[in-house]
CSV table of N, CA and C in Angstrom, one decimal:
chain,number,residue,atom,x,y,z
A,14,MET,N,-128.3,29.5,182.2
A,14,MET,CA,-127.6,29.6,180.7
A,14,MET,C,-126.1,29.1,180.9
A,15,VAL,N,-125.6,28.5,179.9
A,15,VAL,CA,-124.2,28.0,179.9
A,15,VAL,C,-123.5,28.5,178.6
A,16,THR,N,-122.4,29.1,178.7
A,16,THR,CA,-121.8,29.4,177.5
A,16,THR,C,-121.1,28.2,177.0
A,17,SER,N,-120.6,28.2,175.7
A,17,SER,CA,-120.0,27.3,175.0
A,17,SER,C,-118.6,27.1,175.8
A,18,VAL,N,-118.0,25.9,176.0
A,18,VAL,CA,-116.9,25.7,176.8
A,18,VAL,C,-115.5,25.9,176.1
A,19,SER,N,-114.6,26.8,176.5
A,19,SER,CA,-113.4,26.8,175.7
A,19,SER,C,-112.4,26.1,176.3
A,20,PHE,N,-111.2,26.0,175.6
A,20,PHE,CA,-109.8,25.5,176.1
A,20,PHE,C,-108.8,26.5,176.4
A,21,ALA,N,-108.3,26.5,177.5
A,21,ALA,CA,-107.2,27.6,177.8
A,21,ALA,C,-106.2,27.2,176.7
A,22,GLU,N,-105.4,28.3,176.3
A,22,GLU,CA,-104.2,28.1,175.4
A,22,GLU,C,-103.3,27.1,175.8
A,23,ASP,N,-103.0,27.0,177.1
A,23,ASP,CA,-101.8,26.1,177.6
A,23,ASP,C,-102.6,24.9,178.4
A,24,SER,N,-103.8,24.5,177.7
A,24,SER,CA,-104.5,23.4,178.4
A,24,SER,C,-103.8,21.9,178.1
A,25,GLY,N,-103.0,22.1,177.2
A,25,GLY,CA,-102.4,20.7,176.8
A,25,GLY,C,-103.3,19.9,175.8
A,26,VAL,N,-104.3,20.5,175.3
A,26,VAL,CA,-105.1,19.7,174.3
A,26,VAL,C,-104.5,19.7,172.9
A,27,MET,N,-104.2,18.5,172.5
A,27,MET,CA,-103.6,18.2,171.2
A,27,MET,C,-104.8,17.8,170.1
A,28,GLY,N,-104.5,17.8,168.9
A,28,GLY,CA,-105.5,17.6,167.8
A,28,GLY,C,-106.2,16.3,168.2
A,29,GLU,N,-105.8,15.2,168.5
A,29,GLU,CA,-106.5,13.9,168.7
A,29,GLU,C,-107.3,13.9,170.0
A,30,ILE,N,-107.0,14.8,171.0
A,30,ILE,CA,-107.9,15.0,172.1
A,30,ILE,C,-109.1,15.9,171.7
A,31,ARG,N,-108.7,16.9,171.1
A,31,ARG,CA,-109.9,17.7,170.5
A,31,ARG,C,-111.0,16.9,169.8
A,32,GLU,N,-110.5,15.9,169.1
A,32,GLU,CA,-111.5,15.1,168.5
A,32,GLU,C,-112.4,14.2,169.4
A,33,CYS,N,-112.1,14.3,170.7
A,33,CYS,CA,-113.0,13.6,171.7
A,33,CYS,C,-114.2,14.5,172.0
A,34,GLU,N,-114.3,15.7,171.6
A,34,GLU,CA,-115.4,16.6,171.6
A,34,GLU,C,-115.8,16.8,173.1
A,35,LEU,N,-114.8,17.1,174.0
A,35,LEU,CA,-115.1,17.0,175.4
A,35,LEU,C,-115.9,18.2,175.8
A,36,ALA,N,-115.8,19.4,175.1
A,36,ALA,CA,-116.7,20.5,175.3
A,36,ALA,C,-118.2,20.1,175.2
A,37,GLU,N,-118.5,19.5,174.1
A,37,GLU,CA,-119.8,19.0,173.8
A,37,GLU,C,-120.4,18.0,174.9
A,38,LYS,N,-119.4,17.1,175.2
A,38,LYS,CA,-119.7,16.1,176.2
A,38,LYS,C,-120.2,16.6,177.5
A,39,LEU,N,-119.3,17.6,177.9
A,39,LEU,CA,-119.6,18.3,179.2
A,39,LEU,C,-120.8,18.9,179.3
A,40,ILE,N,-121.3,19.6,178.2
A,40,ILE,CA,-122.6,20.4,178.2
A,40,ILE,C,-123.6,19.4,178.2
A,41,GLU,N,-123.6,18.3,177.4
A,41,GLU,CA,-124.6,17.3,177.4
A,41,GLU,C,-124.8,16.6,178.6
A,42,GLU,N,-123.6,16.3,179.4
A,42,GLU,CA,-123.7,15.6,180.7
A,42,GLU,C,-124.3,16.6,181.7
A,43,LEU,N,-123.9,17.9,181.6
A,43,LEU,CA,-124.4,18.9,182.5
A,43,LEU,C,-126.0,19.1,182.4
A,44,GLU,N,-126.4,19.1,181.2
A,44,GLU,CA,-127.9,19.1,180.8
A,44,GLU,C,-128.6,18.0,181.5
A,45,ASP,N,-128.1,16.8,181.4
A,45,ASP,CA,-128.6,15.5,181.9
A,45,ASP,C,-128.6,15.6,183.5
A,46,GLU,N,-127.4,16.1,183.9
A,46,GLU,CA,-127.4,16.0,185.6
A,46,GLU,C,-128.3,17.1,186.1
A,47,ALA,N,-128.4,18.2,185.4
A,47,ALA,CA,-128.9,19.4,186.1
A,47,ALA,C,-130.5,19.6,185.8
A,48,GLU,N,-131.0,18.9,185.0
A,48,GLU,CA,-132.2,19.0,184.5
A,48,GLU,C,-133.4,19.1,185.6
A,49,ARG,N,-133.1,18.2,186.6
A,49,ARG,CA,-134.1,18.3,187.6
A,49,ARG,C,-134.1,19.5,188.6
A,50,TYR,N,-133.0,20.2,188.4
A,50,TYR,CA,-132.8,21.4,189.3
A,50,TYR,C,-132.9,22.8,188.6
A,51,PHE,N,-132.3,22.7,187.4
A,51,PHE,CA,-132.2,23.9,186.6
A,51,PHE,C,-132.6,23.7,185.1
A,52,ARG,N,-133.0,24.8,184.5
A,52,ARG,CA,-133.1,25.0,183.1
A,52,ARG,C,-131.7,25.3,182.4
A,53,ILE,N,-131.3,24.5,181.7
A,53,ILE,CA,-130.0,24.7,181.0
A,53,ILE,C,-130.2,25.1,179.5
A,54,GLY,N,-129.6,26.2,179.2
A,54,GLY,CA,-129.7,26.6,177.7
A,54,GLY,C,-128.3,27.2,177.3
A,55,LEU,N,-127.9,26.7,176.2
A,55,LEU,CA,-126.5,27.1,175.6
A,55,LEU,C,-126.5,28.4,174.9
A,56,VAL,N,-125.6,29.3,175.3
A,56,VAL,CA,-125.5,30.7,174.5
A,56,VAL,C,-124.1,30.8,174.1
A,57,SER,N,-123.9,31.5,173.2
A,57,SER,CA,-122.6,31.7,172.4
A,57,SER,C,-121.8,32.7,173.2
A,58,GLY,N,-122.3,33.7,173.9
A,58,GLY,CA,-121.6,34.6,174.7
A,58,GLY,C,-122.4,35.1,175.8
A,59,TYR,N,-121.7,35.8,176.8
A,59,TYR,CA,-122.4,36.2,177.9
A,59,TYR,C,-122.5,37.7,178.2
A,60,GLU,N,-121.8,38.5,177.2
A,60,GLU,CA,-121.9,39.9,177.4
A,60,GLU,C,-123.1,40.5,177.3
A,61,GLY,N,-123.8,41.2,178.2
A,61,GLY,CA,-125.1,41.8,178.1
A,61,GLY,C,-126.2,40.9,178.5
A,62,LEU,N,-126.0,39.7,178.9
A,62,LEU,CA,-127.0,38.8,179.3
A,62,LEU,C,-127.4,39.0,180.7
A,63,ARG,N,-128.8,39.1,180.9
A,63,ARG,CA,-129.2,39.1,182.2
A,63,ARG,C,-129.5,37.8,182.8
A,64,GLY,N,-129.5,37.7,184.2
A,64,GLY,CA,-129.7,36.3,184.8
A,64,GLY,C,-128.4,35.7,185.0
A,65,ARG,N,-128.5,34.5,185.4
A,65,ARG,CA,-127.4,33.7,185.6
A,65,ARG,C,-126.8,33.0,184.4
A,66,VAL,N,-125.5,33.1,184.3
A,66,VAL,CA,-124.8,32.4,183.3
A,66,VAL,C,-123.4,31.7,183.8
A,67,LEU,N,-123.2,30.5,183.4
A,67,LEU,CA,-122.1,29.7,183.8
A,67,LEU,C,-121.1,29.7,182.7
A,68,VAL,N,-119.9,30.2,183.0
A,68,VAL,CA,-118.8,30.3,182.0
A,68,VAL,C,-117.7,29.2,182.5
A,69,MET,N,-117.4,28.5,181.5
A,69,MET,CA,-116.3,27.3,181.9
A,69,MET,C,-115.4,27.2,180.9
A,70,ARG,N,-114.1,26.7,181.3
A,70,ARG,CA,-113.1,26.5,180.4
A,70,ARG,C,-112.2,25.3,181.0
A,71,PHE,N,-111.7,24.5,180.0
A,71,PHE,CA,-110.8,23.5,180.3
A,71,PHE,C,-109.5,24.1,180.6
A,72,ALA,N,-108.8,24.0,181.8
A,72,ALA,CA,-107.6,24.7,182.1
A,72,ALA,C,-106.5,23.6,181.7
A,73,ARG,N,-106.8,22.4,181.9
A,73,ARG,CA,-105.8,21.3,181.6
A,73,ARG,C,-106.5,20.1,181.2
A,74,VAL,N,-106.0,19.4,180.2
A,74,VAL,CA,-106.5,18.1,179.8
A,74,VAL,C,-105.2,17.2,179.6
A,75,ALA,N,-105.0,16.2,180.5
A,75,ALA,CA,-103.9,15.3,180.3
A,75,ALA,C,-104.4,13.9,179.8
A,76,GLY,N,-103.9,13.6,178.7
A,76,GLY,CA,-104.4,12.3,178.2
A,76,GLY,C,-103.8,12.0,176.8
A,77,GLU,N,-102.7,11.2,176.9
A,77,GLU,CA,-102.0,10.8,175.8
A,77,GLU,C,-102.9,9.7,175.0
A,78,SER,N,-102.7,9.6,173.7
A,78,SER,CA,-103.5,8.5,173.0
A,78,SER,C,-102.9,7.2,173.5
A,79,GLY,N,-103.7,6.2,173.5
A,79,GLY,CA,-103.3,4.9,173.8
A,79,GLY,C,-104.1,4.3,175.0
A,80,GLY,N,-105.2,5.0,175.4
A,80,GLY,CA,-106.0,4.6,176.4
A,80,GLY,C,-105.4,4.4,177.6
A,81,GLY,N,-105.7,3.4,178.6
A,81,GLY,CA,-105.1,3.4,179.9
A,81,GLY,C,-103.6,3.0,180.0
A,82,LEU,N,-103.2,2.4,178.7
A,82,LEU,CA,-101.9,2.0,178.6
A,82,LEU,C,-101.0,3.2,178.4
A,83,SER,N,-101.3,4.3,178.2
A,83,SER,CA,-100.5,5.6,178.0
A,83,SER,C,-100.5,6.4,179.3
A,84,GLY,N,-101.1,6.0,180.3
A,84,GLY,CA,-101.0,6.8,181.6
A,84,GLY,C,-102.3,7.1,182.0
A,85,ALA,N,-102.3,7.9,183.1
A,85,ALA,CA,-103.6,8.5,183.7
A,85,ALA,C,-104.2,9.6,182.8
A,86,LYS,N,-105.4,9.6,182.8
A,86,LYS,CA,-106.1,10.8,182.1
A,86,LYS,C,-106.7,11.7,183.2
A,87,SER,N,-106.7,13.0,183.0
A,87,SER,CA,-107.2,14.0,184.0
A,87,SER,C,-107.7,15.2,183.2
A,88,VAL,N,-108.7,15.8,183.7
A,88,VAL,CA,-109.2,17.0,183.3
A,88,VAL,C,-109.4,18.0,184.4
A,89,THR,N,-109.0,19.2,184.2
A,89,THR,CA,-109.1,20.3,185.1
A,89,THR,C,-110.1,21.4,184.4
A,90,LEU,N,-111.0,21.8,185.2
A,90,LEU,CA,-112.1,22.7,184.6
A,90,LEU,C,-112.2,23.9,185.6
A,91,LEU,N,-112.2,25.2,185.0
A,91,LEU,CA,-112.4,26.3,185.8
A,91,LEU,C,-113.8,26.9,185.4
A,92,GLY,N,-114.5,27.4,186.3
A,92,GLY,CA,-115.8,27.9,186.0
A,92,GLY,C,-116.2,29.1,186.9
A,93,ARG,N,-116.9,30.0,186.2
A,93,ARG,CA,-117.5,31.2,187.1
A,93,ARG,C,-118.9,31.3,186.7
A,94,LEU,N,-119.6,31.7,187.8
A,94,LEU,CA,-121.1,31.8,187.7
A,94,LEU,C,-121.4,33.4,187.7
A,95,LEU,N,-121.9,33.9,186.6
A,95,LEU,CA,-122.2,35.3,186.5
A,95,LEU,C,-123.7,35.5,186.8
A,96,GLU,N,-124.0,36.6,187.4
A,96,GLU,CA,-125.4,37.2,187.6
A,96,GLU,C,-125.5,38.5,187.1
A,97,ASP,N,-126.3,38.8,186.1
A,97,ASP,CA,-126.3,40.1,185.5
A,97,ASP,C,-124.9,40.7,185.1
A,98,GLY,N,-124.0,39.8,184.6
A,98,GLY,CA,-122.7,40.3,184.3
A,98,GLY,C,-121.6,40.4,185.4
A,99,GLU,N,-122.0,40.2,186.7
A,99,GLU,CA,-121.1,40.2,187.7
A,99,GLU,C,-120.8,38.7,188.3
A,100,VAL,N,-119.5,38.4,188.5
A,100,VAL,CA,-119.0,37.2,189.0
A,100,VAL,C,-119.6,37.0,190.4
A,101,VAL,N,-120.4,35.9,190.7
A,101,VAL,CA,-120.9,35.7,192.0
A,101,VAL,C,-120.5,34.4,192.6
A,102,ALA,N,-119.7,33.6,191.9
A,102,ALA,CA,-119.2,32.3,192.4
A,102,ALA,C,-118.2,31.8,191.5
A,103,SER,N,-117.3,30.9,191.9
A,103,SER,CA,-116.4,30.3,191.1
A,103,SER,C,-115.9,29.0,191.5
A,104,PHE,N,-115.3,28.1,190.7
A,104,PHE,CA,-114.8,27.0,191.0
A,104,PHE,C,-113.6,26.4,190.3
A,105,THR,N,-112.8,25.6,190.8
A,105,THR,CA,-111.8,24.8,190.1
A,105,THR,C,-112.2,23.2,190.4
A,106,ALA,N,-112.3,22.6,189.2
A,106,ALA,CA,-112.6,21.2,189.5
A,106,ALA,C,-111.6,20.2,188.7
A,107,GLN,N,-111.4,19.1,189.3
A,107,GLN,CA,-110.5,18.2,188.6
A,107,GLN,C,-110.9,16.8,188.9
A,108,ARG,N,-110.8,16.0,188.0
A,108,ARG,CA,-111.1,14.6,187.9
A,108,ARG,C,-110.0,13.8,187.2
A,109,SER,N,-109.5,12.6,187.7
A,109,SER,CA,-108.4,11.8,187.0
A,109,SER,C,-109.0,10.4,187.0
A,110,MET,N,-108.4,9.7,186.2
A,110,MET,CA,-108.6,8.2,186.0
A,110,MET,C,-107.5,7.5,185.3
A,111,GLY,N,-107.1,6.4,185.8
A,111,GLY,CA,-106.1,5.6,185.2
A,111,GLY,C,-106.3,4.3,184.8
A,112,ASN,N,-107.6,3.8,185.0
A,112,ASN,CA,-108.0,2.5,184.7
A,112,ASN,C,-108.6,2.3,183.3
A,113,ALA,N,-107.8,1.6,182.4
A,113,ALA,CA,-108.3,1.5,181.1
A,113,ALA,C,-109.5,0.5,180.9
A,114,TYR,N,-109.8,-0.3,182.0
A,114,TYR,CA,-110.9,-1.3,182.0
A,114,TYR,C,-112.0,-0.8,182.7
A,115,LEU,N,-112.6,0.2,182.2
A,115,LEU,CA,-113.8,0.9,182.8
A,115,LEU,C,-115.0,-0.1,182.4
A,116,GLY,N,-115.8,-0.6,183.3
A,116,GLY,CA,-116.9,-1.4,183.0
A,116,GLY,C,-116.5,-2.8,182.6
A,117,GLY,N,-115.2,-3.2,182.9
A,117,GLY,CA,-114.7,-4.5,182.4
A,117,GLY,C,-114.3,-4.5,181.0
A,118,TYR,N,-114.3,-3.5,180.3
A,118,TYR,CA,-113.8,-3.5,178.9
A,118,TYR,C,-112.8,-2.5,178.7
A,119,TYR,N,-111.8,-2.8,177.9
A,119,TYR,CA,-110.7,-1.8,177.5
A,119,TYR,C,-111.2,-0.6,176.9
A,120,ARG,N,-110.9,0.7,177.4
A,120,ARG,CA,-111.5,1.9,177.0
A,120,ARG,C,-110.3,2.7,176.2
A,121,SER,N,-110.8,3.5,175.2
A,121,SER,CA,-109.9,4.3,174.5
A,121,SER,C,-109.7,5.7,175.3
A,122,THR,N,-108.7,6.5,174.9
A,122,THR,CA,-108.4,7.7,175.6
A,122,THR,C,-109.7,8.5,175.6
A,123,CYS,N,-110.5,8.6,174.5
A,123,CYS,CA,-111.6,9.4,174.5
A,123,CYS,C,-112.7,8.9,175.4
A,124,ASP,N,-112.9,7.5,175.4
A,124,ASP,CA,-113.8,7.0,176.5
A,124,ASP,C,-113.4,7.3,177.9
A,125,LEU,N,-112.1,7.3,178.2
A,125,LEU,CA,-111.5,7.6,179.6
A,125,LEU,C,-111.9,9.1,179.8
A,126,LEU,N,-111.7,10.0,178.9
A,126,LEU,CA,-111.8,11.4,179.2
A,126,LEU,C,-113.3,11.8,179.2
A,127,GLU,N,-114.0,11.1,178.4
A,127,GLU,CA,-115.5,11.4,178.5
A,127,GLU,C,-116.1,11.0,179.7
A,128,HIS,N,-115.7,9.8,180.4
A,128,HIS,CA,-116.0,9.4,181.7
A,128,HIS,C,-115.6,10.4,182.8
A,129,VAL,N,-114.4,10.9,182.7
A,129,VAL,CA,-114.0,12.0,183.7
A,129,VAL,C,-114.8,13.2,183.5
A,130,THR,N,-115.2,13.5,182.3
A,130,THR,CA,-115.9,14.7,182.0
A,130,THR,C,-117.3,14.6,182.6
A,131,GLY,N,-117.8,13.4,182.4
A,131,GLY,CA,-119.2,13.1,183.1
A,131,GLY,C,-119.3,13.3,184.5
A,132,GLU,N,-118.1,12.9,185.2
A,132,GLU,CA,-118.1,13.0,186.6
A,132,GLU,C,-117.9,14.5,187.0
A,133,LEU,N,-117.1,15.3,186.2
A,133,LEU,CA,-117.1,16.8,186.4
A,133,LEU,C,-118.4,17.4,186.2
A,134,ALA,N,-119.3,16.9,185.3
A,134,ALA,CA,-120.6,17.4,185.2
A,134,ALA,C,-121.4,17.2,186.4
A,135,GLU,N,-121.3,16.1,187.1
A,135,GLU,CA,-122.0,15.8,188.4
A,135,GLU,C,-121.4,16.8,189.4
A,136,ASP,N,-120.2,16.9,189.4
A,136,ASP,CA,-119.6,17.9,190.5
A,136,ASP,C,-120.1,19.3,190.3
A,137,VAL,N,-120.0,19.8,189.0
A,137,VAL,CA,-120.6,21.2,188.7
A,137,VAL,C,-122.1,21.3,189.1
A,138,THR,N,-122.9,20.3,188.9
A,138,THR,CA,-124.4,20.2,189.2
A,138,THR,C,-124.5,20.4,190.6
A,139,ASP,N,-123.8,19.7,191.5
A,139,ASP,CA,-123.8,19.8,192.9
A,139,ASP,C,-123.4,21.2,193.3
A,140,TRP,N,-122.3,21.8,192.7
A,140,TRP,CA,-122.0,23.1,193.0
A,140,TRP,C,-123.0,24.2,192.9
A,141,LEU,N,-123.7,24.0,191.6
A,141,LEU,CA,-124.7,25.0,191.2
A,141,LEU,C,-125.8,25.0,192.2
A,142,ARG,N,-126.0,24.0,192.9
A,142,ARG,CA,-127.1,24.0,193.9
A,142,ARG,C,-126.8,25.0,195.1
A,143,ALA,N,-125.5,25.1,195.3
A,143,ALA,CA,-125.1,26.0,196.4
A,143,ALA,C,-123.8,26.6,196.0
A,144,PRO,N,-123.7,27.4,195.1
A,144,PRO,CA,-122.4,28.0,194.6
A,144,PRO,C,-121.8,28.9,195.5
A,145,THR,N,-120.3,28.8,195.6
A,145,THR,CA,-119.5,29.6,196.5
A,145,THR,C,-118.4,30.1,195.6
A,146,PHE,N,-117.6,31.0,196.2
A,146,PHE,CA,-116.2,31.5,195.5
A,146,PHE,C,-115.1,30.5,195.9
A,147,GLY,N,-114.4,30.3,194.8
A,147,GLY,CA,-113.2,29.5,195.0
A,147,GLY,C,-113.3,28.0,195.5
A,148,ALA,N,-114.5,27.4,195.2
A,148,ALA,CA,-114.9,26.0,195.4
A,148,ALA,C,-113.9,25.1,194.7
A,149,LEU,N,-113.4,24.1,195.4
A,149,LEU,CA,-112.6,23.0,194.8
A,149,LEU,C,-113.5,21.7,194.7
A,150,LEU,N,-113.6,21.3,193.5
A,150,LEU,CA,-114.5,20.2,193.3
A,150,LEU,C,-113.8,18.9,192.8
A,151,GLY,N,-114.5,17.8,192.9
A,151,GLY,CA,-113.9,16.6,192.4
A,151,GLY,C,-112.8,15.9,193.2
A,152,ASP,N,-111.6,15.8,192.6
A,152,ASP,CA,-110.5,15.1,193.3
A,152,ASP,C,-109.6,16.2,194.1
A,153,LEU,N,-110.0,17.5,194.0
A,153,LEU,CA,-109.3,18.5,194.7
A,153,LEU,C,-109.6,18.6,196.1
């Protein structure tokens, strides 16, 4: 099970970045990446749930509007794996990208952040196969 993904208060996410729907994209990509290993189900909260639950939040999102012309884009994600309400593993993951010409075409800020979020989903899926405490994923 995965809870909905939240944003830390000091994550740096502004209105236009919120419109990129990164939380939804992360869950969608995680479902795609993990489906061959795990059954992923979205739950609204984790209090009182039995079994394993992944709780994640965006700690930092750096990405001014303007695509690659406005500088590098990066996303930092924190995660905890709970089992029967107890934390059994945790991670910090970060991915960055500065190239606005992803796939040979100019990309918007949302396109670049969505690409970075997809890479984070791959990192989290790999970690879920052998979760540890304090894991550093992605570019860390």
